[in-house]
Tab-separated table of C-alpha atoms in Angstrom:
chain	number	residue	atom	x	y	z
A	272	MET	CA	-14.171	-14.626	-4.121
A	273	VAL	CA	-14.959	-18.320	-3.903
A	274	GLN	CA	-12.502	-20.604	-5.737
A	275	ASN	CA	-14.534	-23.548	-7.081
A	276	PRO	CA	-13.642	-23.739	-10.808
A	277	ALA	CA	-16.459	-26.159	-11.685
A	278	ARG	CA	-19.072	-23.899	-10.024
A	279	ARG	CA	-17.584	-20.812	-11.666
A	280	THR	CA	-17.837	-22.499	-15.087
A	281	ALA	CA	-21.423	-23.553	-14.418
A	282	LEU	CA	-22.304	-19.983	-13.463
A	283	ALA	CA	-20.572	-18.605	-16.558
A	284	ASP	CA	-22.494	-21.102	-18.689
A	285	ALA	CA	-25.713	-20.002	-17.006
A	286	ALA	CA	-24.841	-16.368	-17.686
A	287	ILE	CA	-24.387	-17.187	-21.379
A	288	GLU	CA	-27.827	-18.795	-21.495
A	289	VAL	CA	-29.392	-15.756	-19.746
A	290	LEU	CA	-27.649	-13.339	-22.112
A	291	ALA	CA	-28.766	-15.280	-25.167
A	292	ARG	CA	-32.343	-15.518	-23.979
A	293	GLU	CA	-32.925	-12.196	-22.199
A	294	GLY	CA	-30.169	-9.876	-23.367
A	295	ALA	CA	-27.768	-7.873	-21.289
A	296	ARG	CA	-30.546	-6.116	-19.375
A	297	GLY	CA	-31.788	-9.473	-18.109
A	298	LEU	CA	-28.355	-10.559	-16.871
A	299	THR	CA	-28.628	-10.304	-13.127
A	300	PHE	CA	-27.101	-12.375	-10.375
A	301	ARG	CA	-30.560	-13.708	-9.513
A	302	ALA	CA	-31.149	-14.743	-13.158
A	303	VAL	CA	-27.813	-16.514	-13.288
A	304	ASP	CA	-28.461	-18.309	-9.998
A	305	GLY	CA	-31.878	-19.400	-11.292
A	306	GLN	CA	-30.463	-20.603	-14.608
A	307	ALA	CA	-27.691	-22.506	-12.849
A	308	GLY	CA	-30.107	-23.999	-10.331
A	309	VAL	CA	-28.131	-22.766	-7.343
A	310	PRO	CA	-29.270	-20.827	-4.274
A	311	ASN	CA	-29.812	-17.104	-4.620
A	312	GLY	CA	-26.605	-15.240	-3.837
A	313	THR	CA	-24.252	-17.873	-5.264
A	314	ALA	CA	-23.217	-15.875	-8.352
A	315	SER	CA	-22.405	-12.860	-6.210
A	316	ASN	CA	-19.925	-15.061	-4.320
A	317	TYR	CA	-18.037	-15.712	-7.564
A	318	PHE	CA	-18.259	-12.375	-9.337
A	319	ALA	CA	-17.502	-9.099	-7.553
A	320	ASN	CA	-20.075	-7.098	-9.470
A	321	ARG	CA	-22.035	-7.039	-12.741
A	322	ASP	CA	-19.083	-5.727	-14.727
A	323	HIS	CA	-16.929	-8.600	-13.448
A	324	LEU	CA	-19.719	-11.022	-14.481
A	325	LEU	CA	-19.861	-9.487	-17.958
A	326	HIS	CA	-16.086	-9.666	-18.382
A	327	GLN	CA	-15.834	-13.254	-17.208
A	328	THR	CA	-18.786	-14.300	-19.323
A	329	ALA	CA	-17.117	-12.797	-22.416
A	330	ARG	CA	-13.931	-14.699	-21.633
A	331	HIS	CA	-15.885	-17.960	-21.160
A	332	ILE	CA	-17.740	-17.505	-24.473
A	333	HIS	CA	-14.433	-17.392	-26.290
A	334	GLU	CA	-13.333	-20.579	-24.571
A	335	ARG	CA	-16.590	-22.340	-25.516
A	336	LEU	CA	-16.289	-21.325	-29.143
A	337	THR	CA	-12.679	-22.492	-29.521
A	338	PRO	CA	-12.254	-25.329	-32.012
A	339	ASP	CA	-11.864	-28.833	-30.676
A	340	PRO	CA	-8.136	-29.711	-31.110
A	341	ALA	CA	-8.895	-33.285	-32.180
A	342	ILE	CA	-11.313	-32.163	-34.936
A	343	LEU	CA	-8.902	-29.456	-36.010
A	344	ALA	CA	-6.001	-31.948	-36.174
A	345	GLU	CA	-8.142	-34.277	-38.304
A	346	LEU	CA	-9.090	-31.486	-40.707
A	347	LEU	CA	-5.469	-30.377	-40.997
A	348	ARG	CA	-4.422	-33.751	-42.401
A	349	ALA	CA	-5.705	-32.490	-45.773
A	350	PRO	CA	-3.622	-30.623	-48.331
A	351	ARG	CA	-3.318	-26.870	-47.709
A	352	ASP	CA	-5.749	-25.734	-50.384
A	353	ARG	CA	-9.104	-24.012	-50.866
A	354	ALA	CA	-10.923	-27.262	-50.013
A	355	LEU	CA	-9.320	-27.273	-46.586
A	356	VAL	CA	-10.367	-23.663	-45.957
A	357	THR	CA	-13.874	-24.640	-47.014
A	358	ALA	CA	-13.859	-27.571	-44.549
A	359	LEU	CA	-12.631	-25.251	-41.788
A	360	MET	CA	-15.459	-22.763	-42.498
A	361	HIS	CA	-18.041	-25.581	-42.430
A	362	ASP	CA	-16.579	-26.651	-39.070
A	363	LEU	CA	-16.913	-23.055	-37.850
A	364	ILE	CA	-20.584	-22.983	-38.775
A	365	ARG	CA	-21.096	-26.387	-37.167
A	366	ARG	CA	-19.546	-25.163	-33.909
A	367	ILE	CA	-21.428	-21.881	-33.883
A	368	THR	CA	-24.728	-23.628	-34.652
A	369	ALA	CA	-24.062	-26.164	-31.921
A	370	ASP	CA	-23.435	-23.350	-29.433
A	371	ARG	CA	-26.037	-20.884	-30.694
A	372	ALA	CA	-26.478	-19.483	-27.188
A	373	GLY	CA	-22.754	-18.769	-26.913
A	374	TYR	CA	-22.671	-16.752	-30.126
A	375	LEU	CA	-25.912	-14.909	-29.367
A	376	ALA	CA	-24.580	-14.041	-25.941
A	377	MET	CA	-21.458	-12.648	-27.606
A	378	LEU	CA	-23.664	-10.475	-29.818
A	379	GLU	CA	-25.475	-9.213	-26.744
A	380	LEU	CA	-22.115	-8.423	-25.105
A	381	ARG	CA	-21.054	-6.502	-28.218
A	382	LEU	CA	-24.219	-4.424	-28.013
A	383	GLU	CA	-23.751	-3.845	-24.287
A	384	ALA	CA	-20.117	-2.828	-25.020
A	385	THR	CA	-21.437	0.193	-26.966
A	386	ARG	CA	-22.671	1.513	-23.602
A	387	ARG	CA	-19.808	0.276	-21.373
A	388	PRO	CA	-16.339	1.584	-22.274
A	389	ASP	CA	-14.478	-0.964	-20.117
A	390	LEU	CA	-16.350	-3.856	-21.660
A	391	ARG	CA	-15.794	-2.388	-25.090
A	392	ALA	CA	-12.030	-2.164	-24.496
A	393	GLN	CA	-11.926	-5.767	-23.263
A	394	LEU	CA	-14.041	-7.150	-26.148
A	395	ALA	CA	-12.219	-5.147	-28.765
A	396	GLY	CA	-8.880	-6.431	-27.471
A	397	THR	CA	-10.061	-10.022	-27.339
A	398	VAL	CA	-11.651	-9.953	-30.788
A	399	ARG	CA	-8.654	-8.174	-32.314
A	400	ASP	CA	-6.293	-10.687	-30.706
A	401	ASP	CA	-8.396	-13.598	-31.960
A	402	LEU	CA	-8.463	-12.128	-35.457
A	403	GLU	CA	-4.697	-11.647	-35.445
A	404	ALA	CA	-4.236	-15.183	-34.164
A	405	ASN	CA	-6.463	-16.507	-36.939
A	406	ILE	CA	-4.508	-14.569	-39.547
A	407	ALA	CA	-1.211	-15.869	-38.145
A	408	TYR	CA	-2.575	-19.414	-38.000
A	409	HIS	CA	-3.831	-19.233	-41.628
A	410	LEU	CA	-0.534	-17.963	-42.864
A	411	GLY	CA	1.529	-20.244	-40.625
A	412	GLU	CA	-0.336	-23.308	-41.783
A	413	GLY	CA	0.348	-22.428	-45.384
A	414	LEU	CA	-3.286	-21.988	-46.359
A	415	PRO	CA	-3.903	-20.127	-49.586
A	416	GLY	CA	-4.320	-16.362	-49.470
A	417	ASP	CA	-2.814	-13.524	-47.527
A	418	ARG	CA	-3.748	-11.332	-44.564
A	419	GLU	CA	-6.468	-9.548	-46.554
A	420	THR	CA	-7.943	-12.906	-47.663
A	421	VAL	CA	-8.392	-13.921	-43.996
A	422	LEU	CA	-9.831	-10.502	-43.095
A	423	VAL	CA	-12.392	-10.631	-45.922
A	424	LEU	CA	-13.241	-14.258	-45.091
A	425	TYR	CA	-13.705	-13.274	-41.414
A	426	LEU	CA	-16.046	-10.419	-42.331
A	427	ALA	CA	-18.050	-12.542	-44.768
A	428	MET	CA	-18.425	-15.429	-42.370
A	429	THR	CA	-19.367	-13.075	-39.507
A	430	GLY	CA	-22.175	-11.676	-41.652
A	431	LEU	CA	-23.339	-15.150	-42.641
A	432	ILE	CA	-23.307	-16.321	-38.994
A	433	LEU	CA	-25.254	-13.247	-37.908
A	434	GLU	CA	-27.978	-13.912	-40.481
A	435	HIS	CA	-28.030	-17.655	-39.836
A	436	LEU	CA	-28.408	-17.338	-36.057
A	437	THR	CA	-30.657	-14.277	-35.803
A	438	LEU	CA	-32.864	-14.277	-38.906
A	439	PRO	CA	-32.456	-17.696	-40.555
A	440	GLU	CA	-35.483	-17.051	-42.754
A	441	VAL	CA	-33.540	-14.376	-44.661
A	442	LEU	CA	-31.103	-16.832	-46.255
A	443	GLY	CA	-32.895	-20.121	-45.605
A	444	ALA	CA	-31.255	-23.091	-44.005
A	445	ASP	CA	-31.157	-25.195	-47.157
A	446	GLY	CA	-28.546	-23.051	-48.912
A	447	LEU	CA	-26.190	-22.512	-45.996
A	448	ALA	CA	-23.584	-25.049	-47.117
A	449	ALA	CA	-23.596	-23.682	-50.671
A	450	LEU	CA	-23.158	-20.146	-49.331
A	451	ILE	CA	-20.145	-21.194	-47.303
A	452	ASP	CA	-18.676	-22.818	-50.443
A	453	THR	CA	-19.322	-19.655	-52.477
A	454	ILE	CA	-17.770	-17.396	-49.845
A	455	VAL	CA	-14.598	-19.425	-49.781
A	456	GLU	CA	-14.461	-19.854	-53.574
A	457	ARG	CA	-14.764	-16.096	-54.145
A	458	THR	CA	-12.503	-15.069	-51.302
A	459	VAL	CA	-9.674	-17.610	-51.194
A	460	PRO	CA	-7.404	-17.969	-54.214
A	461	ALA	CA	-6.884	-21.403	-55.731
A	462	ALA	CA	-3.640	-23.012	-54.606
């Protein structure tokens, strides 16, 4: 396999765009090459096979959706209360909306994982690890609530994100901020 990290990242970004636009069935080496604007055959030099491409794309999506440390540090200057959790959830929606393709690609990978046991195992492990890390972070930072609070917040926000990115007409864009506020208010106990 070729070892050019910048090219590999560009190809993974292209794969995310293809997944978001065409779904898992449209994710081919040729489609990735075309999206990346590189000669045909380039992606196959970086990924051993389609499964490897799917796995590496999933890993890259998680990297893209990780919070910016500087923004997170700024948010964490606030008191550890419900208002901070609300601000963190608004930041989550901002990040997801800014990288709509990344989240839609992750949804496509989740669907593809229902047909590919290896991909399912990888995604389940990654998502479970991320959830556990989020729970540990929430508790470690002294934010209000317990493990179940974080789990319910995760599930509620996941549903809101799904509606917002796939069928925005269902909830309407105007009430999104108010819905986030309501989710946090009803899920996270007051300090």
